[in-house]
Amino acid sequence: MGRYRGRVLAALAAMTWVGGSAAASDLEAGKKLADQGSSNGAMACVACHGPDGGGNAAAGFPRLAGLDAAYIARQIQAYREGARGAPVMAPIVAGLSETDVANVAAWYASLAVPKATPAPADQALLEEGERLATRGNWANGVPACVTCHGPGGRGVDENFPPIAGQHATYLAAQLRAWKAGERKNDPLGLMKVVAQRLTDREIDAVAAWFAHQPPSAE
Amino acid sequence: MLPIRSLGAALAGAACAVVVVSLLDRRPAEPPAPPPPAAEAAVAPANTAFAPPDESAIPAGPFGEMVRYGRDLFLHTEQLRGTWTENGMDCVNCHLDAGRLANAAPMWASWTMYPAYRSKTQKVDTMAERIQGCFLYSMNGKAPPVGSKELAGLMSYIYWLSSDAPTGVELEGRGFAALPPPAQGVDHARGEAVYEAKCAVCHGAEGEGKVAEGSYVFPPLWGSDSYNWGAGMHRIDTAASFIKHNMPLGQGGSLTDQEAWDVATFVNSHERPPDPRDAGNRAATDAAFHDENCRYGDEVDGRVLAGVRGG
């Protein structure tokens, strides 16, 4: 572990500097936006993403707490540009300023991951999901999810977000959105290619397995 | 120390240096070749005759335990760092799908071909010695001895993967299938552009790879934590083939042959750990062990490439 400490610290230092904007983000302003919305039309984030940023499994609203700030900011940008087809999110974020985006992203990134109880899933489905997640399905050209999303799917950086402990409903919906071409903001089209090679059952399986994984290393 | 190659081979190496210069010369002597087609036909998924057994078939008992242990070492080789390895690589970084994938040097196509004479070592190598070579070069470490649990585990896993494979038969999908020579030679700057567009998002702008929770998620492609100057992957032809068939991950066959050659040239024009066969005489090491398919001993950005020790 120790031999990488310098490297990891350097990576963390780099992550707090995001295009110069998040570096000067204002957490208080971000919290206010999340709690109350903005005067130019953005509704309060907490209405759907929860007071603790934990999201809403039943509705498929993702957990935002503890995600990478640059990743969150980039997703908001994608909603504004149409690279993430999302009829719900697009109008909400349309009126946000660059500063608003940086602040709210930094706020959610600063939150601890709340405890969540994943929806129960069939054991066979979970085992299938684990195999895909940790080993892939190379017969169809699908690499293991953890090859990019990191150990246990707990994320690497702003390009490879954590998926462990995220709601299965949300994860499955995103895989289907990539597959259908409705979400197009993945670097190099990496997710599109993978999603197109997954069956419906495989999508449900990996989504369920990652939803059951701890969001942080033991 | 291994015996130095014959004088003829050394001279051939020197002659090849001239070839490299011409390959790397950006000014074409002939009228410029037409640009490559926008998209060459993607490499079809290998339809190999051989399929390794499913992991559910690993037997119970001590042998099965050893197979699983070997598989786990293969997938998470970094756990041996400081013991037998000295870099951030895992076997599975190059031997994809845990050594099962055709055209990514699958293990089942290797087992059937050893013992064999290898020009690299100038002798007949057993499978055990072949694996020990991986530790010396690709893993920049030390060879686990015969009798060690690590070597037994890896050999058990490879042997099991090769269940029912015909001994002495070269199987389709072995190694990294050769690419046709690059139509436009190779070019560092073109390769850099490919790297930035297609590789940097995973492997980092400086080839440094990416670490999460203290271990590499994306392997480093050069520098002190990568494979050394004696590893097969430092060869431009080998790397070009691997890249063409397998990179970006999940998108094998998406780069043109030319892009694969160029980006392999770029990646392998950086410093990495020294060739362990180098006894301190770079020119002799170059002549003995390095041919026209690599940049060892070449000057790049004002520095002669010959290995850099990790700090």
Short mmCIF file of C-alpha atoms in Angstrom, two decimals:
data_model
loop_
_atom_site.label_atom_id
_atom_site.label_comp_id
_atom_site.label_asym_id
_atom_site.label_seq_id
_atom_site.Cartn_x
_atom_site.Cartn_y
_atom_site.Cartn_z
CA MET A 1 0.00 0.00 0.00
CA GLY A 2 2.65 2.48 1.09
CA ARG A 3 4.53 2.32 -2.17
CA TYR A 4 1.63 3.97 -3.97
CA ARG A 5 0.81 6.56 -1.36
CA GLY A 6 2.58 9.38 -3.12
CA ARG A 7 0.95 8.46 -6.39
CA VAL A 8 -2.50 8.25 -4.85
CA LEU A 9 -2.07 11.57 -3.08
CA ALA A 10 -0.97 13.12 -6.33
CA ALA A 11 -4.05 11.71 -8.00
CA LEU A 12 -6.27 13.11 -5.26
CA ALA A 13 -4.60 16.47 -5.56
CA ALA A 14 -5.21 16.43 -9.28
CA MET A 15 -8.85 15.51 -8.79
CA THR A 16 -9.60 18.56 -6.71
CA TRP A 17 -8.45 20.69 -9.59
CA VAL A 18 -11.05 20.38 -12.29
CA GLY A 19 -10.64 22.73 -15.18
CA GLY A 20 -10.00 25.48 -12.69
CA SER A 21 -13.66 25.77 -11.75
CA ALA A 22 -14.22 23.26 -8.99
CA ALA A 23 -11.01 24.34 -7.31
CA ALA A 24 -12.75 27.50 -6.20
CA SER A 25 -16.13 25.88 -5.63
CA ASP A 26 -18.29 27.16 -2.85
CA LEU A 27 -19.73 24.28 -0.84
CA GLU A 28 -22.23 26.48 0.96
CA ALA A 29 -23.59 27.78 -2.32
CA GLY A 30 -23.71 24.22 -3.61
CA LYS A 31 -25.68 23.08 -0.58
CA LYS A 32 -28.10 25.95 -0.97
CA LEU A 33 -28.71 25.08 -4.61
CA ALA A 34 -29.22 21.41 -3.72
CA ASP A 35 -31.64 22.24 -0.91
CA GLN A 36 -33.58 25.11 -2.45
CA GLY A 37 -32.99 25.15 -6.19
CA SER A 38 -32.10 28.32 -8.05
CA SER A 39 -33.97 31.47 -8.94
CA ASN A 40 -33.65 30.69 -12.63
CA GLY A 41 -35.73 27.54 -12.73
CA ALA A 42 -33.68 24.73 -11.24
CA MET A 43 -35.75 22.82 -8.72
CA ALA A 44 -34.14 21.60 -5.51
CA CYS A 45 -31.93 18.55 -6.16
CA VAL A 46 -32.98 17.03 -2.83
CA ALA A 47 -36.55 16.61 -4.13
CA CYS A 48 -35.39 13.59 -6.15
CA HIS A 49 -31.84 12.83 -5.01
CA GLY A 50 -32.78 12.86 -1.34
CA PRO A 51 -31.73 15.05 1.58
CA ASP A 52 -28.54 13.01 1.98
CA GLY A 53 -27.80 12.65 -1.74
CA GLY A 54 -28.67 8.98 -1.57
CA GLY A 55 -31.02 9.03 -4.54
CA ASN A 56 -34.18 6.99 -4.87
CA ALA A 57 -34.02 3.33 -5.82
CA ALA A 58 -37.69 2.91 -6.65
CA ALA A 59 -37.68 5.83 -9.07
CA GLY A 60 -34.21 5.10 -10.45
CA PHE A 61 -32.77 8.44 -9.30
CA PRO A 62 -29.06 7.93 -8.70
CA ARG A 63 -27.06 8.45 -5.55
CA LEU A 64 -24.87 11.51 -5.98
CA ALA A 65 -23.24 11.56 -2.54
CA GLY A 66 -19.56 10.76 -2.76
CA LEU A 67 -19.29 10.75 -6.55
CA ASP A 68 -16.36 12.54 -8.18
CA ALA A 69 -17.05 16.28 -8.54
CA ALA A 70 -15.70 16.44 -12.09
CA TYR A 71 -17.82 13.46 -13.04
CA ILE A 72 -20.99 15.08 -11.68
CA ALA A 73 -20.21 18.38 -13.40
CA ARG A 74 -19.60 16.59 -16.66
CA GLN A 75 -22.94 14.77 -16.41
CA ILE A 76 -24.79 18.05 -15.86
CA GLN A 77 -23.01 19.42 -18.91
CA ALA A 78 -24.08 16.34 -20.88
CA TYR A 79 -27.73 16.90 -19.91
CA ARG A 80 -27.47 20.48 -21.13
CA GLU A 81 -25.93 19.41 -24.42
CA GLY A 82 -28.28 16.50 -25.00
CA ALA A 83 -25.51 13.88 -24.75
CA ARG A 84 -27.52 12.31 -21.95
CA GLY A 85 -31.09 12.12 -23.17
CA ALA A 86 -33.03 12.79 -20.00
CA PRO A 87 -36.36 14.54 -20.23
CA VAL A 88 -36.39 15.00 -16.47
CA MET A 89 -32.91 16.44 -15.97
CA ALA A 90 -32.50 18.61 -19.06
CA PRO A 91 -34.93 21.40 -18.08
CA ILE A 92 -33.76 21.36 -14.47
CA VAL A 93 -30.13 22.05 -15.30
CA ALA A 94 -30.78 24.32 -18.28
CA GLY A 95 -30.60 27.52 -16.25
CA LEU A 96 -27.57 26.69 -14.12
CA SER A 97 -24.46 28.82 -14.49
CA GLU A 98 -20.98 27.27 -14.72
CA THR A 99 -20.44 28.36 -11.13
CA ASP A 100 -23.70 26.72 -10.03
CA VAL A 101 -22.62 23.46 -11.67
CA ALA A 102 -19.19 23.52 -10.03
CA ASN A 103 -20.67 24.32 -6.63
CA VAL A 104 -23.39 21.70 -6.62
CA ALA A 105 -21.00 19.06 -7.96
CA ALA A 106 -18.49 19.86 -5.23
CA TRP A 107 -21.24 19.72 -2.61
CA TYR A 108 -22.39 16.24 -3.58
CA ALA A 109 -18.82 15.03 -3.90
CA SER A 110 -18.20 16.14 -0.34
CA LEU A 111 -21.06 14.10 1.15
CA ALA A 112 -20.55 10.79 2.88
CA VAL A 113 -22.18 7.85 1.15
CA PRO A 114 -25.39 7.11 3.04
CA LYS A 115 -26.24 3.56 4.01
CA ALA A 116 -28.55 1.93 1.50
CA THR A 117 -30.33 -1.39 1.49
CA PRO A 118 -30.30 -2.83 -2.01
CA ALA A 119 -33.41 -4.41 -3.41
CA PRO A 120 -33.32 -8.16 -2.92
CA ALA A 121 -32.18 -10.10 -5.95
CA ASP A 122 -32.19 -13.70 -7.03
CA GLN A 123 -28.97 -15.54 -6.10
CA ALA A 124 -28.47 -16.93 -9.59
CA LEU A 125 -28.79 -13.44 -11.04
CA LEU A 126 -26.26 -12.08 -8.55
CA GLU A 127 -23.79 -14.84 -9.41
CA GLU A 128 -24.17 -14.12 -13.09
CA GLY A 129 -23.65 -10.44 -12.36
CA GLU A 130 -20.54 -11.14 -10.33
CA ARG A 131 -19.02 -13.16 -13.14
CA LEU A 132 -19.65 -10.39 -15.67
CA ALA A 133 -18.44 -7.72 -13.30
CA THR A 134 -15.22 -9.45 -12.30
CA ARG A 135 -14.41 -11.52 -15.39
CA GLY A 136 -16.50 -10.21 -18.29
CA ASN A 137 -17.97 -12.26 -21.11
CA TRP A 138 -15.21 -12.42 -23.68
CA ALA A 139 -17.17 -14.74 -25.91
CA ASN A 140 -19.13 -11.59 -26.76
CA GLY A 141 -16.18 -9.24 -26.37
CA VAL A 142 -17.29 -7.88 -23.01
CA PRO A 143 -14.42 -7.07 -20.64
CA ALA A 144 -14.88 -7.31 -16.89
CA CYS A 145 -16.55 -4.15 -15.53
CA VAL A 146 -13.91 -3.81 -12.79
CA THR A 147 -11.17 -3.58 -15.42
CA CYS A 148 -12.23 0.05 -15.81
CA HIS A 149 -14.45 0.81 -12.81
CA GLY A 150 -11.76 -0.31 -10.39
CA PRO A 151 -11.68 -2.81 -7.53
CA GLY A 152 -15.22 -3.80 -6.57
CA GLY A 153 -16.54 -1.17 -8.99
CA ARG A 154 -15.62 1.58 -6.53
CA GLY A 155 -14.39 3.91 -9.26
CA VAL A 156 -11.08 5.29 -10.48
CA ASP A 157 -11.46 8.90 -11.54
CA GLU A 158 -13.82 11.30 -13.33
CA ASN A 159 -13.82 9.05 -16.39
CA PHE A 160 -14.54 5.82 -14.56
CA PRO A 161 -17.13 6.49 -11.86
CA PRO A 162 -17.97 4.27 -8.92
CA ILE A 163 -20.90 1.94 -9.58
CA ALA A 164 -20.68 -0.08 -6.37
CA GLY A 165 -23.61 0.61 -4.07
CA GLN A 166 -25.45 2.53 -6.78
CA HIS A 167 -29.15 1.71 -7.32
CA ALA A 168 -29.73 -1.21 -9.65
CA THR A 169 -32.63 0.59 -11.28
CA TYR A 170 -30.38 3.47 -12.24
CA LEU A 171 -27.46 1.30 -13.40
CA ALA A 172 -29.71 -0.84 -15.58
CA ALA A 173 -31.40 2.22 -17.05
CA GLN A 174 -28.02 3.71 -17.97
CA LEU A 175 -26.83 0.52 -19.65
CA ARG A 176 -30.04 0.47 -21.66
CA ALA A 177 -29.63 4.14 -22.52
CA TRP A 178 -26.14 3.53 -23.87
CA LYS A 179 -27.37 0.50 -25.76
CA ALA A 180 -30.18 2.52 -27.33
CA GLY A 181 -27.89 5.46 -28.11
CA GLU A 182 -29.75 7.81 -25.76
CA ARG A 183 -26.66 8.35 -23.60
CA LYS A 184 -23.59 9.33 -25.59
CA ASN A 185 -21.14 10.97 -23.22
CA ASP A 186 -18.85 8.02 -22.53
CA PRO A 187 -15.17 8.47 -23.37
CA LEU A 188 -14.29 6.69 -26.65
CA GLY A 189 -17.75 5.15 -26.70
CA LEU A 190 -16.44 2.58 -24.24
CA MET A 191 -19.81 2.05 -22.56
CA LYS A 192 -21.80 2.02 -25.77
CA VAL A 193 -19.75 -0.87 -27.15
CA VAL A 194 -20.07 -2.86 -23.95
CA ALA A 195 -23.79 -2.16 -23.49
CA GLN A 196 -24.58 -3.23 -27.03
CA ARG A 197 -23.05 -6.62 -26.29
CA LEU A 198 -25.07 -7.23 -23.14
CA THR A 199 -28.35 -9.10 -23.08
CA ASP A 200 -31.26 -7.76 -21.05
CA ARG A 201 -30.63 -10.39 -18.43
CA GLU A 202 -26.94 -9.54 -18.26
CA ILE A 203 -27.81 -5.87 -17.74
CA ASP A 204 -30.11 -6.77 -14.86
CA ALA A 205 -27.48 -9.13 -13.44
CA VAL A 206 -24.57 -6.65 -13.32
CA ALA A 207 -26.83 -3.87 -12.08
CA ALA A 208 -28.07 -6.05 -9.24
CA TRP A 209 -24.60 -7.26 -8.30
CA PHE A 210 -23.08 -3.77 -8.18
CA ALA A 211 -26.05 -2.48 -6.18
CA HIS A 212 -25.16 -5.11 -3.58
CA GLN A 213 -21.49 -4.12 -3.35
CA PRO A 214 -20.14 -1.89 -0.57
CA PRO A 215 -19.52 1.62 -1.90
CA SER A 216 -16.21 1.95 -0.08
CA ALA A 217 -13.37 -0.48 0.59
CA GLU A 218 -13.63 -2.33 3.88
CA MET B 1 24.30 -14.07 -18.27
CA LEU B 2 23.23 -15.46 -21.57
CA PRO B 3 25.64 -16.09 -24.43
CA ILE B 4 25.97 -13.21 -26.80
CA ARG B 5 24.65 -13.78 -30.28
CA SER B 6 27.01 -14.56 -33.13
CA LEU B 7 28.92 -11.79 -34.85
CA GLY B 8 26.69 -12.24 -37.86
CA ALA B 9 23.61 -11.57 -35.79
CA ALA B 10 25.29 -8.56 -34.22
CA LEU B 11 26.12 -7.19 -37.64
CA ALA B 12 22.57 -7.88 -38.75
CA GLY B 13 21.41 -5.87 -35.77
CA ALA B 14 23.66 -3.01 -36.80
CA ALA B 15 22.37 -3.20 -40.34
CA CYS B 16 18.84 -3.18 -39.00
CA ALA B 17 19.55 0.07 -37.23
CA VAL B 18 19.79 1.58 -40.70
CA VAL B 19 16.41 0.10 -41.52
CA VAL B 20 14.99 1.72 -38.41
CA VAL B 21 16.34 5.08 -39.46
CA SER B 22 14.63 4.73 -42.79
CA LEU B 23 11.43 3.52 -41.16
CA LEU B 24 11.45 6.48 -38.84
CA ASP B 25 12.35 9.01 -41.50
CA ARG B 26 9.29 11.15 -41.88
CA ARG B 27 10.19 12.34 -45.37
CA PRO B 28 9.03 9.66 -47.77
CA ALA B 29 11.60 8.95 -50.48
CA GLU B 30 8.83 7.97 -52.87
CA PRO B 31 5.78 10.07 -53.64
CA PRO B 32 3.65 9.93 -50.50
CA ALA B 33 1.60 6.80 -50.19
CA PRO B 34 -2.14 7.31 -50.40
CA PRO B 35 -3.71 7.69 -46.98
CA PRO B 36 -5.04 4.46 -45.51
CA PRO B 37 -8.73 3.76 -45.96
CA ALA B 38 -10.77 5.41 -43.25
CA ALA B 39 -11.67 2.11 -41.71
CA GLU B 40 -10.02 -1.17 -42.44
CA ALA B 41 -12.12 -4.22 -41.93
CA ALA B 42 -12.24 -4.92 -38.24
CA VAL B 43 -10.53 -8.09 -37.10
CA ALA B 44 -13.21 -10.73 -36.99
CA PRO B 45 -13.54 -12.42 -33.63
CA ALA B 46 -11.13 -15.33 -33.66
CA ASN B 47 -12.95 -18.53 -34.51
CA THR B 48 -10.45 -20.81 -32.93
CA ALA B 49 -10.83 -24.51 -32.97
CA PHE B 50 -9.74 -24.71 -29.37
CA ALA B 51 -11.82 -23.64 -26.41
CA PRO B 52 -10.36 -23.85 -22.92
CA PRO B 53 -12.57 -25.48 -20.28
CA ASP B 54 -15.01 -23.42 -18.27
CA GLU B 55 -13.80 -22.51 -14.80
CA SER B 56 -16.72 -24.36 -13.27
CA ALA B 57 -14.85 -27.50 -14.40
CA ILE B 58 -11.85 -26.88 -12.16
CA PRO B 59 -11.72 -30.02 -10.04
CA ALA B 60 -11.98 -30.20 -6.28
CA GLY B 61 -9.00 -31.16 -4.16
CA PRO B 62 -5.37 -30.06 -3.99
CA PHE B 63 -4.85 -29.82 -7.74
CA GLY B 64 -7.97 -27.72 -8.25
CA GLU B 65 -6.89 -25.47 -5.39
CA MET B 66 -3.53 -24.99 -7.11
CA VAL B 67 -5.26 -24.18 -10.40
CA ARG B 68 -7.37 -21.52 -8.69
CA TYR B 69 -4.33 -20.14 -6.92
CA GLY B 70 -2.51 -19.87 -10.24
CA ARG B 71 -5.51 -18.18 -11.82
CA ASP B 72 -5.64 -15.65 -8.99
CA LEU B 73 -1.93 -14.89 -9.42
CA PHE B 74 -2.54 -14.50 -13.14
CA LEU B 75 -5.33 -11.98 -12.53
CA HIS B 76 -3.76 -10.13 -9.59
CA THR B 77 -0.03 -10.48 -10.13
CA GLU B 78 0.63 -7.23 -8.32
CA GLN B 79 0.24 -9.14 -5.06
CA LEU B 80 3.73 -10.52 -5.79
CA ARG B 81 5.24 -7.05 -6.06
CA GLY B 82 8.34 -6.87 -3.92
CA THR B 83 8.55 -10.67 -3.86
CA TRP B 84 8.88 -11.84 -7.46
CA THR B 85 7.75 -8.79 -9.42
CA GLU B 86 8.92 -5.17 -9.35
CA ASN B 87 6.34 -3.32 -11.40
CA GLY B 88 2.63 -2.61 -11.71
CA MET B 89 1.76 -5.24 -14.27
CA ASP B 90 -0.56 -8.24 -14.08
CA CYS B 91 -0.36 -11.24 -16.42
CA VAL B 92 -3.92 -10.48 -17.53
CA ASN B 93 -2.92 -7.03 -18.81
CA CYS B 94 -1.57 -8.65 -21.97
CA HIS B 95 -3.00 -12.18 -21.74
CA LEU B 96 -6.61 -11.00 -21.72
CA ASP B 97 -9.53 -12.93 -20.26
CA ALA B 98 -7.24 -14.62 -17.76
CA GLY B 99 -5.12 -16.09 -20.54
CA ARG B 100 -8.07 -17.51 -22.44
CA LEU B 101 -8.46 -15.03 -25.31
CA ALA B 102 -7.21 -15.90 -28.80
CA ASN B 103 -4.74 -13.38 -30.30
CA ALA B 104 -3.90 -12.10 -26.83
CA ALA B 105 -1.22 -14.73 -26.29
CA PRO B 106 -3.60 -17.35 -24.84
CA MET B 107 -2.05 -19.78 -22.41
CA TRP B 108 -3.61 -22.86 -23.99
CA ALA B 109 -1.72 -22.20 -27.22
CA SER B 110 1.54 -21.82 -25.35
CA TRP B 111 1.48 -24.94 -23.20
CA THR B 112 1.38 -27.25 -26.22
CA MET B 113 4.56 -25.78 -27.74
CA TYR B 114 7.09 -26.28 -24.95
CA PRO B 115 9.83 -27.33 -24.44
CA ALA B 116 11.14 -25.43 -27.46
CA TYR B 117 14.27 -23.74 -28.74
CA ARG B 118 14.00 -19.97 -28.46
CA SER B 119 16.23 -17.47 -30.20
CA LYS B 120 15.72 -15.15 -27.25
CA THR B 121 17.58 -17.48 -24.90
CA GLN B 122 19.59 -19.44 -27.48
CA LYS B 123 18.55 -22.70 -25.87
CA VAL B 124 15.68 -25.08 -25.33
CA ASP B 125 13.35 -23.62 -22.71
CA THR B 126 10.83 -25.57 -20.70
CA MET B 127 7.45 -24.07 -19.85
CA ALA B 128 8.79 -23.34 -16.37
CA GLU B 129 11.69 -21.36 -17.84
CA ARG B 130 9.33 -19.60 -20.23
CA ILE B 131 7.24 -18.38 -17.29
CA GLN B 132 10.37 -17.44 -15.36
CA GLY B 133 11.27 -15.24 -18.33
CA CYS B 134 7.97 -13.40 -17.90
CA PHE B 135 8.97 -12.59 -14.34
CA LEU B 136 12.39 -11.33 -15.42
CA TYR B 137 11.16 -9.15 -18.25
CA SER B 138 7.44 -8.40 -18.40
CA MET B 139 7.23 -8.22 -14.61
CA ASN B 140 10.73 -6.71 -14.20
CA GLY B 141 11.32 -9.03 -11.27
CA LYS B 142 13.01 -12.26 -10.25
CA ALA B 143 12.27 -15.78 -11.38
CA PRO B 144 10.35 -17.86 -8.84
CA PRO B 145 12.31 -21.12 -8.65
CA VAL B 146 11.07 -24.55 -9.66
CA GLY B 147 9.47 -25.88 -6.52
CA SER B 148 7.98 -22.53 -5.56
CA LYS B 149 4.24 -22.39 -5.02
CA GLU B 150 3.95 -19.44 -7.41
CA LEU B 151 5.48 -21.28 -10.35
CA ALA B 152 3.54 -24.45 -9.56
CA GLY B 153 0.32 -22.48 -9.37
CA LEU B 154 0.83 -20.72 -12.68
CA MET B 155 1.88 -23.96 -14.38
CA SER B 156 -1.12 -25.80 -12.93
CA TYR B 157 -3.47 -23.12 -14.21
CA ILE B 158 -1.91 -23.06 -17.68
CA TYR B 159 -1.88 -26.86 -17.87
CA TRP B 160 -5.53 -26.99 -16.82
CA LEU B 161 -6.51 -24.32 -19.38
CA SER B 162 -4.86 -26.52 -22.00
CA SER B 163 -6.92 -29.60 -21.14
CA ASP B 164 -7.38 -31.65 -24.33
CA ALA B 165 -5.15 -29.31 -26.37
CA PRO B 166 -2.99 -31.28 -28.80
CA THR B 167 0.65 -31.43 -27.74
CA GLY B 168 3.08 -30.04 -30.27
CA VAL B 169 0.35 -28.53 -32.43
CA GLU B 170 0.42 -24.80 -33.08
CA LEU B 171 -3.11 -23.66 -32.38
CA GLU B 172 -4.92 -20.86 -34.14
CA GLY B 173 -4.93 -17.68 -32.08
CA ARG B 174 -1.50 -18.33 -30.57
CA GLY B 175 0.53 -15.34 -29.48
CA PHE B 176 -0.15 -12.01 -31.14
CA ALA B 177 -0.97 -12.51 -34.83
CA ALA B 178 1.52 -10.70 -37.05
CA LEU B 179 0.40 -7.50 -38.74
CA PRO B 180 1.38 -6.63 -42.30
CA PRO B 181 4.28 -4.15 -42.41
CA PRO B 182 3.20 -0.52 -41.97
CA ALA B 183 2.33 0.99 -45.34
CA GLN B 184 3.69 4.41 -44.39
CA GLY B 185 6.56 3.29 -42.18
CA VAL B 186 6.13 4.24 -38.55
CA ASP B 187 5.86 7.73 -37.17
CA HIS B 188 6.28 8.92 -33.61
CA ALA B 189 4.16 12.05 -34.00
CA ARG B 190 1.28 10.22 -35.65
CA GLY B 191 1.51 7.66 -32.88
CA GLU B 192 1.36 10.35 -30.24
CA ALA B 193 -1.85 11.68 -31.80
CA VAL B 194 -3.38 8.19 -31.72
CA TYR B 195 -2.26 7.78 -28.12
CA GLU B 196 -3.88 11.02 -27.02
CA ALA B 197 -7.10 10.20 -28.83
CA LYS B 198 -7.49 6.55 -27.95
CA CYS B 199 -5.22 5.51 -25.09
CA ALA B 200 -4.63 8.35 -22.65
CA VAL B 201 -8.10 8.24 -21.09
CA CYS B 202 -7.21 4.88 -19.53
CA HIS B 203 -3.42 4.74 -19.47
CA GLY B 204 -2.83 8.38 -18.57
CA ALA B 205 -1.29 11.25 -20.50
CA GLU B 206 2.21 10.14 -19.52
CA GLY B 207 1.65 6.40 -19.88
CA GLU B 208 1.59 6.18 -16.11
CA GLY B 209 -1.53 4.01 -15.85
CA LYS B 210 -4.11 4.60 -13.16
CA VAL B 211 -4.14 3.45 -9.56
CA ALA B 212 -7.14 2.90 -7.30
CA GLU B 213 -6.95 1.73 -3.71
CA GLY B 214 -3.23 1.11 -3.98
CA SER B 215 -3.09 -1.09 -7.04
CA TYR B 216 -3.06 -0.48 -10.76
CA VAL B 217 -6.42 -0.59 -12.52
CA PHE B 218 -4.98 0.46 -15.90
CA PRO B 219 -1.42 -0.74 -16.38
CA PRO B 220 1.44 1.72 -16.90
CA LEU B 221 2.75 1.56 -20.47
CA TRP B 222 6.17 3.03 -19.83
CA GLY B 223 8.27 4.30 -16.95
CA SER B 224 9.63 2.46 -13.95
CA ASP B 225 6.40 0.59 -13.15
CA SER B 226 6.00 -0.91 -16.63
CA TYR B 227 7.53 -3.87 -18.49
CA ASN B 228 11.28 -3.65 -19.01
CA TRP B 229 13.48 -3.44 -22.10
CA GLY B 230 13.72 -7.22 -22.28
CA ALA B 231 9.97 -7.92 -22.39
CA GLY B 232 8.39 -9.08 -25.63
CA MET B 233 5.98 -6.15 -25.51
CA HIS B 234 8.83 -3.63 -25.87
CA ARG B 235 9.07 -4.80 -29.49
CA ILE B 236 7.14 -2.53 -31.81
CA ASP B 237 5.82 -5.39 -33.96
CA THR B 238 4.56 -7.33 -30.94
CA ALA B 239 2.93 -4.29 -29.37
CA ALA B 240 1.37 -3.25 -32.69
CA SER B 241 -0.25 -6.65 -33.06
CA PHE B 242 -1.51 -6.71 -29.47
CA ILE B 243 -2.92 -3.21 -29.85
CA LYS B 244 -4.53 -3.92 -33.21
CA HIS B 245 -6.34 -6.98 -31.94
CA ASN B 246 -7.22 -5.86 -28.43
CA MET B 247 -7.15 -2.10 -27.89
CA PRO B 248 -8.92 0.03 -26.83
CA LEU B 249 -10.22 -2.63 -24.50
CA GLY B 250 -13.47 -4.02 -25.85
CA GLN B 251 -12.81 -2.36 -29.21
CA GLY B 252 -10.17 -4.66 -30.68
CA GLY B 253 -9.82 -4.24 -34.43
CA SER B 254 -11.06 -0.64 -34.38
CA LEU B 255 -7.66 0.94 -35.09
CA THR B 256 -6.17 0.75 -38.57
CA ASP B 257 -2.98 -1.29 -38.97
CA GLN B 258 -1.14 1.98 -39.50
CA GLU B 259 -2.52 3.48 -36.30
CA ALA B 260 -1.50 0.36 -34.38
CA TRP B 261 2.05 0.52 -35.76
CA ASP B 262 2.35 4.23 -35.05
CA VAL B 263 1.00 4.12 -31.53
CA ALA B 264 3.11 1.07 -30.70
CA THR B 265 6.14 3.06 -31.87
CA PHE B 266 5.15 5.99 -29.68
CA VAL B 267 4.56 3.85 -26.57
CA ASN B 268 7.80 1.94 -27.01
CA SER B 269 9.85 5.08 -27.60
CA HIS B 270 9.80 5.90 -23.90
CA GLU B 271 12.04 4.87 -21.07
CA ARG B 272 11.25 1.78 -19.01
CA PRO B 273 13.26 -0.39 -16.63
CA PRO B 274 16.61 -1.66 -17.98
CA ASP B 275 17.13 -4.88 -19.88
CA PRO B 276 18.27 -7.28 -17.15
CA ARG B 277 20.69 -8.87 -19.63
CA ASP B 278 22.62 -5.60 -19.84
CA ALA B 279 25.93 -5.98 -18.06
CA GLY B 280 26.67 -2.29 -18.39
CA ASN B 281 27.58 -2.13 -22.07
CA ARG B 282 24.57 -0.69 -23.85
CA ALA B 283 26.00 -1.12 -27.34
CA ALA B 284 26.78 -4.79 -26.75
CA THR B 285 23.32 -5.37 -25.25
CA ASP B 286 21.76 -3.61 -28.22
CA ALA B 287 23.75 -5.70 -30.69
CA ALA B 288 23.10 -8.96 -28.88
CA PHE B 289 19.45 -8.70 -27.96
CA HIS B 290 17.72 -5.89 -29.83
CA ASP B 291 16.82 -5.76 -33.50
CA GLU B 292 15.07 -3.38 -35.87
CA ASN B 293 11.74 -3.86 -34.12
CA CYS B 294 12.63 -1.80 -31.11
CA ARG B 295 13.98 1.56 -30.05
CA TYR B 296 16.54 0.32 -27.53
CA GLY B 297 19.70 2.36 -27.90
CA ASP B 298 18.00 4.93 -30.13
CA GLU B 299 18.05 8.60 -29.30
CA VAL B 300 14.59 10.02 -28.59
CA ASP B 301 14.15 13.62 -27.46
CA GLY B 302 17.86 13.93 -26.84
CA ARG B 303 18.08 10.84 -24.67
CA VAL B 304 19.44 7.43 -25.61
CA LEU B 305 16.90 4.83 -24.54
CA ALA B 306 18.55 2.18 -22.42
CA GLY B 307 16.49 1.86 -19.28
CA VAL B 308 15.81 3.86 -16.19
CA ARG B 309 15.90 2.45 -12.68
CA GLY B 310 12.82 2.88 -10.56
CA GLY B 311 13.03 5.39 -7.74
#
